[in-house]
């Protein structure tokens, strides 16, 4: 085997083992270190992206969203389009969870625009709608939510699958149907199942343009009943969709378009209670093990079908770990042995249910004993795992897979409940406790500072320093997780900022850089320091700090730093108008260098204000057209439409002014800009109607965009 193949094999072993260890609280730190080691040990392996993705998911579950975003940003360099789409989607979710909706728009729109075929595109549309809903932009929210369900995989026509027993969705695109829809007619398609069922389904328009349509029909296992509005199926059913294309692009009439979809069932299996209803994770020794399988693919005859599963009893040989020798990444955690295995016969619960049930008796034996029940029982000891194995040949994933479920064999009576008090002796747990207390003291200091109680703020910050210093002191002697140490540095400089001790705060940043040069928190810290200097009227000092962010090799804060620099330049230009073009160039650098950031659109809006102020209306119109197309989720679009109306009116382009006024009133009816823009209505209508020779002056607009 090649060196690359060997590296991938070892990386895969580490990935699987680390992922398993992260599921258990006692071993999750060890699992994290295993995954973090993969990019370092195998920097050329594609599995490093899966490791970063797994870490990102872990930090998301732990609500450490900044750390999660850092992992997902690494995955964006992958050549796998699915991984790129997922990393962008999950980055957007992290921004959504931290209420940074404008940042979320940037990541989620990349998913819908660059990977519209991805399974994550539909989810991205949903969260875009949720972001708009949170921001009370109702029209935008509805438009985004209407797009949920419209994204389908690229190869849908050649190897399409749908889940049997659930609603089947068909998406169709035909620009000719726009006219048909306007005339009040509703197009339809025909769905024919291989079982003989035939259904005609109406198409409903989705989205704003009216050229995308969606049809859906519920499916259920059962005997064929044609024309009842339900698609009946059995295992192995395929459905052919037929559409009559009345007018084609090459001037042909009534061309039949067809696509097919296979109805498959993604199997689920598990141990249940005696009624075969609720899944359980433990079975009673010397009792019966009850099993349920749902797989509609196995429902192939009018009668109740039968299926055979494999049932295995397993015991684990645990390895004694010597922590004094450190963590051995290649060491096996435990060895699993099979104790017994039988074939378990399951019978369908009724005709065309697709649900199969059955049971077997558990025979308890000693670890070195033999069973007496033969194939009718499964031998096990207390603490063994019973494992069900089912081979799912057809499913939505498109590849055959092994489906398993396990339950532990339980014996004895329930132990009494004891009330115990735990004393923290573990250094990691104590450090986490001190970190939480430090964060609480920081918040108190910030609150006292906001209400003007400076002395109390300083006192609380000092107490916080004591807690955080304990964490950092422990980190020098023990192996604390990087997440805890970085968070401690973050709280430390925030405490200094709460005390107006900016020099010490910068010193803490430098300590973090020296200890973790690749930390994603450094640039955030520098940005806060720059903003603090601006609040203290130290513009020159702020510009130096912000410029240092721009010099960093990689930073998520560069766009905001450049935008803040532009704001400072614009503020200076208020007293020296000759500096205004330089400020506009600073805004232009935001749009040119960071076009995907949430600050790019607002920077262009600032430039549009400048064009209106200098009466360059055509350039303003051109620029606002670009902004509206590229930043459709921006929070300032109501201001853009308002200035669009003004620029079009002053340029004498009255139809455009009326069009943009209608869009503003329709999309942002509750915006203050809508009330201001209503003043234009009579004047625009007068111009369009040709009434009056005198020109009506347009209402004034604030070039700064603050109205």
PDB file of N, CA and C in Angstrom, residues 269-272 280-283 289-292 308-316 337-344 362 378-381 383-391 402-410:
ATOM      1  N   UNK A 269     -34.188  -0.452  13.606  1.00  0.00           N
ATOM      2  CA  UNK A 269     -34.340  -1.669  14.383  1.00  0.00           C
ATOM      3  C   UNK A 269     -33.977  -1.377  15.824  1.00  0.00           C
ATOM      4  N   UNK A 270     -34.579  -2.099  16.754  1.00  0.00           N
ATOM      5  CA  UNK A 270     -34.242  -1.879  18.154  1.00  0.00           C
ATOM      6  C   UNK A 270     -34.959  -2.844  19.070  1.00  0.00           C
ATOM      7  N   UNK A 271     -34.536  -2.834  20.328  1.00  0.00           N
ATOM      8  CA  UNK A 271     -35.195  -3.613  21.376  1.00  0.00           C
ATOM      9  C   UNK A 271     -36.336  -2.779  21.951  1.00  0.00           C
ATOM     10  N   UNK A 272     -37.449  -3.425  22.286  1.00  0.00           N
ATOM     11  CA  UNK A 272     -38.628  -2.704  22.768  1.00  0.00           C
ATOM     12  C   UNK A 272     -39.169  -3.340  24.035  1.00  0.00           C
ATOM     13  N   UNK A 280     -36.038   0.482  24.137  1.00  0.00           N
ATOM     14  CA  UNK A 280     -35.367   0.432  25.430  1.00  0.00           C
ATOM     15  C   UNK A 280     -33.884   0.162  25.207  1.00  0.00           C
ATOM     16  N   UNK A 281     -33.057   0.487  26.222  1.00  0.00           N
ATOM     17  CA  UNK A 281     -31.609   0.279  26.132  1.00  0.00           C
ATOM     18  C   UNK A 281     -31.127  -0.818  27.072  1.00  0.00           C
ATOM     19  N   UNK A 282     -32.057  -1.430  27.793  1.00  0.00           N
ATOM     20  CA  UNK A 282     -31.686  -2.521  28.691  1.00  0.00           C
ATOM     21  C   UNK A 282     -32.752  -3.600  28.693  1.00  0.00           C
ATOM     22  N   UNK A 283     -32.340  -4.868  28.784  1.00  0.00           N
ATOM     23  CA  UNK A 283     -33.282  -5.994  28.824  1.00  0.00           C
ATOM     24  C   UNK A 283     -33.054  -6.778  30.100  1.00  0.00           C
ATOM     25  N   UNK A 289     -36.242 -10.945  25.298  1.00  0.00           N
ATOM     26  CA  UNK A 289     -35.821  -9.755  24.555  1.00  0.00           C
ATOM     27  C   UNK A 289     -36.793  -9.574  23.403  1.00  0.00           C
ATOM     28  N   UNK A 290     -37.461  -8.407  23.359  1.00  0.00           N
ATOM     29  CA  UNK A 290     -38.451  -8.115  22.329  1.00  0.00           C
ATOM     30  C   UNK A 290     -37.831  -7.185  21.290  1.00  0.00           C
ATOM     31  N   UNK A 291     -38.066  -7.503  20.025  1.00  0.00           N
ATOM     32  CA  UNK A 291     -37.371  -6.810  18.927  1.00  0.00           C
ATOM     33  C   UNK A 291     -38.393  -6.308  17.912  1.00  0.00           C
ATOM     34  N   UNK A 292     -38.137  -5.088  17.389  1.00  0.00           N
ATOM     35  CA  UNK A 292     -38.985  -4.536  16.327  1.00  0.00           C
ATOM     36  C   UNK A 292     -38.107  -3.989  15.208  1.00  0.00           C
ATOM     37  N   UNK A 308     -35.408 -12.572   8.825  1.00  0.00           N
ATOM     38  CA  UNK A 308     -34.516 -13.165   9.823  1.00  0.00           C
ATOM     39  C   UNK A 308     -33.384 -12.180  10.117  1.00  0.00           C
ATOM     40  N   UNK A 309     -33.182 -11.863  11.400  1.00  0.00           N
ATOM     41  CA  UNK A 309     -32.089 -11.003  11.843  1.00  0.00           C
ATOM     42  C   UNK A 309     -31.064 -11.818  12.607  1.00  0.00           C
ATOM     43  N   UNK A 310     -29.900 -11.245  12.779  1.00  0.00           N
ATOM     44  CA  UNK A 310     -28.851 -11.872  13.584  1.00  0.00           C
ATOM     45  C   UNK A 310     -28.835 -11.214  14.955  1.00  0.00           C
ATOM     46  N   UNK A 311     -28.844 -12.017  16.015  1.00  0.00           N
ATOM     47  CA  UNK A 311     -28.782 -11.527  17.397  1.00  0.00           C
ATOM     48  C   UNK A 311     -27.520 -12.066  18.047  1.00  0.00           C
ATOM     49  N   UNK A 312     -26.706 -11.166  18.602  1.00  0.00           N
ATOM     50  CA  UNK A 312     -25.408 -11.533  19.174  1.00  0.00           C
ATOM     51  C   UNK A 312     -25.347 -11.046  20.618  1.00  0.00           C
ATOM     52  N   UNK A 313     -24.782 -11.847  21.507  1.00  0.00           N
ATOM     53  CA  UNK A 313     -24.459 -11.384  22.863  1.00  0.00           C
ATOM     54  C   UNK A 313     -22.946 -11.186  22.935  1.00  0.00           C
ATOM     55  N   UNK A 314     -22.520 -10.024  23.475  1.00  0.00           N
ATOM     56  CA  UNK A 314     -21.101  -9.670  23.497  1.00  0.00           C
ATOM     57  C   UNK A 314     -20.681  -9.213  24.882  1.00  0.00           C
ATOM     58  N   UNK A 315     -19.420  -9.490  25.201  1.00  0.00           N
ATOM     59  CA  UNK A 315     -18.860  -8.984  26.447  1.00  0.00           C
ATOM     60  C   UNK A 315     -17.551  -8.273  26.149  1.00  0.00           C
ATOM     61  N   UNK A 316     -17.215  -7.316  27.016  1.00  0.00           N
ATOM     62  CA  UNK A 316     -16.055  -6.454  26.778  1.00  0.00           C
ATOM     63  C   UNK A 316     -14.948  -6.755  27.777  1.00  0.00           C
ATOM     64  N   UNK A 337     -15.729  -9.381  22.680  1.00  0.00           N
ATOM     65  CA  UNK A 337     -15.814 -10.793  22.330  1.00  0.00           C
ATOM     66  C   UNK A 337     -17.274 -11.193  22.161  1.00  0.00           C
ATOM     67  N   UNK A 338     -17.553 -12.041  21.183  1.00  0.00           N
ATOM     68  CA  UNK A 338     -18.896 -12.606  21.024  1.00  0.00           C
ATOM     69  C   UNK A 338     -19.055 -13.792  21.966  1.00  0.00           C
ATOM     70  N   UNK A 339     -20.180 -13.804  22.705  1.00  0.00           N
ATOM     71  CA  UNK A 339     -20.443 -14.931  23.595  1.00  0.00           C
ATOM     72  C   UNK A 339     -21.371 -15.950  22.925  1.00  0.00           C
ATOM     73  N   UNK A 340     -22.378 -15.438  22.199  1.00  0.00           N
ATOM     74  CA  UNK A 340     -23.338 -16.331  21.555  1.00  0.00           C
ATOM     75  C   UNK A 340     -23.957 -15.579  20.375  1.00  0.00           C
ATOM     76  N   UNK A 341     -24.499 -16.318  19.416  1.00  0.00           N
ATOM     77  CA  UNK A 341     -25.165 -15.699  18.265  1.00  0.00           C
ATOM     78  C   UNK A 341     -26.241 -16.639  17.758  1.00  0.00           C
ATOM     79  N   UNK A 342     -27.425 -16.096  17.450  1.00  0.00           N
ATOM     80  CA  UNK A 342     -28.520 -16.901  16.906  1.00  0.00           C
ATOM     81  C   UNK A 342     -29.201 -16.118  15.787  1.00  0.00           C
ATOM     82  N   UNK A 343     -30.000 -16.807  14.993  1.00  0.00           N
ATOM     83  CA  UNK A 343     -30.845 -16.153  13.999  1.00  0.00           C
ATOM     84  C   UNK A 343     -32.240 -15.986  14.590  1.00  0.00           C
ATOM     85  N   UNK A 344     -32.752 -14.757  14.534  1.00  0.00           N
ATOM     86  CA  UNK A 344     -34.036 -14.440  15.147  1.00  0.00           C
ATOM     87  C   UNK A 344     -35.064 -14.188  14.053  1.00  0.00           C
ATOM     88  N   UNK A 362     -33.789 -14.979  27.055  1.00  0.00           N
ATOM     89  CA  UNK A 362     -32.386 -14.812  27.436  1.00  0.00           C
ATOM     90  C   UNK A 362     -32.042 -15.889  28.464  1.00  0.00           C
ATOM     91  N   UNK A 378     -30.815 -17.058  23.641  1.00  0.00           N
ATOM     92  CA  UNK A 378     -29.538 -16.363  23.487  1.00  0.00           C
ATOM     93  C   UNK A 378     -28.848 -16.381  24.847  1.00  0.00           C
ATOM     94  N   UNK A 379     -27.642 -16.908  24.906  1.00  0.00           N
ATOM     95  CA  UNK A 379     -26.903 -17.000  26.159  1.00  0.00           C
ATOM     96  C   UNK A 379     -26.228 -15.665  26.468  1.00  0.00           C
ATOM     97  N   UNK A 380     -26.257 -15.260  27.756  1.00  0.00           N
ATOM     98  CA  UNK A 380     -25.655 -13.990  28.151  1.00  0.00           C
ATOM     99  C   UNK A 380     -25.320 -14.011  29.617  1.00  0.00           C
ATOM    100  N   UNK A 381     -24.402 -13.120  30.018  1.00  0.00           N
ATOM    101  CA  UNK A 381     -24.074 -12.877  31.414  1.00  0.00           C
ATOM    102  C   UNK A 381     -24.507 -11.462  31.780  1.00  0.00           C
ATOM    103  N   UNK A 383     -24.463  -7.759  32.411  1.00  0.00           N
ATOM    104  CA  UNK A 383     -23.607  -6.718  31.864  1.00  0.00           C
ATOM    105  C   UNK A 383     -23.256  -6.885  30.406  1.00  0.00           C
ATOM    106  N   UNK A 384     -23.608  -8.038  29.809  1.00  0.00           N
ATOM    107  CA  UNK A 384     -23.365  -8.240  28.374  1.00  0.00           C
ATOM    108  C   UNK A 384     -24.222  -7.283  27.559  1.00  0.00           C
ATOM    109  N   UNK A 385     -23.835  -7.086  26.315  1.00  0.00           N
ATOM    110  CA  UNK A 385     -24.648  -6.324  25.366  1.00  0.00           C
ATOM    111  C   UNK A 385     -25.269  -7.289  24.370  1.00  0.00           C
ATOM    112  N   UNK A 386     -26.591  -7.169  24.180  1.00  0.00           N
ATOM    113  CA  UNK A 386     -27.251  -7.872  23.093  1.00  0.00           C
ATOM    114  C   UNK A 386     -27.259  -6.955  21.882  1.00  0.00           C
ATOM    115  N   UNK A 387     -26.830  -7.465  20.739  1.00  0.00           N
ATOM    116  CA  UNK A 387     -26.685  -6.644  19.536  1.00  0.00           C
ATOM    117  C   UNK A 387     -27.495  -7.255  18.403  1.00  0.00           C
ATOM    118  N   UNK A 388     -28.387  -6.430  17.831  1.00  0.00           N
ATOM    119  CA  UNK A 388     -29.157  -6.818  16.657  1.00  0.00           C
ATOM    120  C   UNK A 388     -28.425  -6.344  15.406  1.00  0.00           C
ATOM    121  N   UNK A 389     -28.407  -7.167  14.361  1.00  0.00           N
ATOM    122  CA  UNK A 389     -27.750  -6.808  13.103  1.00  0.00           C
ATOM    123  C   UNK A 389     -28.724  -7.035  11.964  1.00  0.00           C
ATOM    124  N   UNK A 390     -28.985  -5.968  11.195  1.00  0.00           N
ATOM    125  CA  UNK A 390     -29.866  -6.070  10.017  1.00  0.00           C
ATOM    126  C   UNK A 390     -29.165  -5.433   8.827  1.00  0.00           C
ATOM    127  N   UNK A 391     -29.207  -6.090   7.676  1.00  0.00           N
ATOM    128  CA  UNK A 391     -28.574  -5.579   6.463  1.00  0.00           C
ATOM    129  C   UNK A 391     -29.626  -4.837   5.642  1.00  0.00           C
ATOM    130  N   UNK A 402     -25.192  -1.730   7.221  1.00  0.00           N
ATOM    131  CA  UNK A 402     -25.511  -2.617   8.333  1.00  0.00           C
ATOM    132  C   UNK A 402     -26.120  -1.777   9.451  1.00  0.00           C
ATOM    133  N   UNK A 403     -27.355  -2.115   9.824  1.00  0.00           N
ATOM    134  CA  UNK A 403     -28.061  -1.391  10.877  1.00  0.00           C
ATOM    135  C   UNK A 403     -27.986  -2.220  12.155  1.00  0.00           C
ATOM    136  N   UNK A 404     -27.550  -1.604  13.242  1.00  0.00           N
ATOM    137  CA  UNK A 404     -27.414  -2.332  14.504  1.00  0.00           C
ATOM    138  C   UNK A 404     -28.137  -1.601  15.630  1.00  0.00           C
ATOM    139  N   UNK A 405     -28.462  -2.343  16.657  1.00  0.00           N
ATOM    140  CA  UNK A 405     -29.024  -1.779  17.887  1.00  0.00           C
ATOM    141  C   UNK A 405     -28.551  -2.649  19.039  1.00  0.00           C
ATOM    142  N   UNK A 406     -28.355  -2.046  20.195  1.00  0.00           N
ATOM    143  CA  UNK A 406     -27.852  -2.812  21.331  1.00  0.00           C
ATOM    144  C   UNK A 406     -28.636  -2.493  22.591  1.00  0.00           C
ATOM    145  N   UNK A 407     -28.624  -3.427  23.502  1.00  0.00           N
ATOM    146  CA  UNK A 407     -29.244  -3.259  24.821  1.00  0.00           C
ATOM    147  C   UNK A 407     -28.437  -4.066  25.819  1.00  0.00           C
ATOM    148  N   UNK A 408     -28.297  -3.540  27.020  1.00  0.00           N
ATOM    149  CA  UNK A 408     -27.500  -4.217  28.037  1.00  0.00           C
ATOM    150  C   UNK A 408     -28.362  -5.191  28.825  1.00  0.00           C
ATOM    151  N   UNK A 409     -27.766  -6.310  29.183  1.00  0.00           N
ATOM    152  CA  UNK A 409     -28.456  -7.318  29.995  1.00  0.00           C
ATOM    153  C   UNK A 409     -28.362  -6.894  31.452  1.00  0.00           C
ATOM    154  N   UNK A 410     -29.520  -6.698  32.096  1.00  0.00           N
ATOM    155  CA  UNK A 410     -29.580  -6.191  33.468  1.00  0.00           C
ATOM    156  C   UNK A 410     -30.106  -7.274  34.397  1.00  0.00           C
TER     157      UNK A 410
END
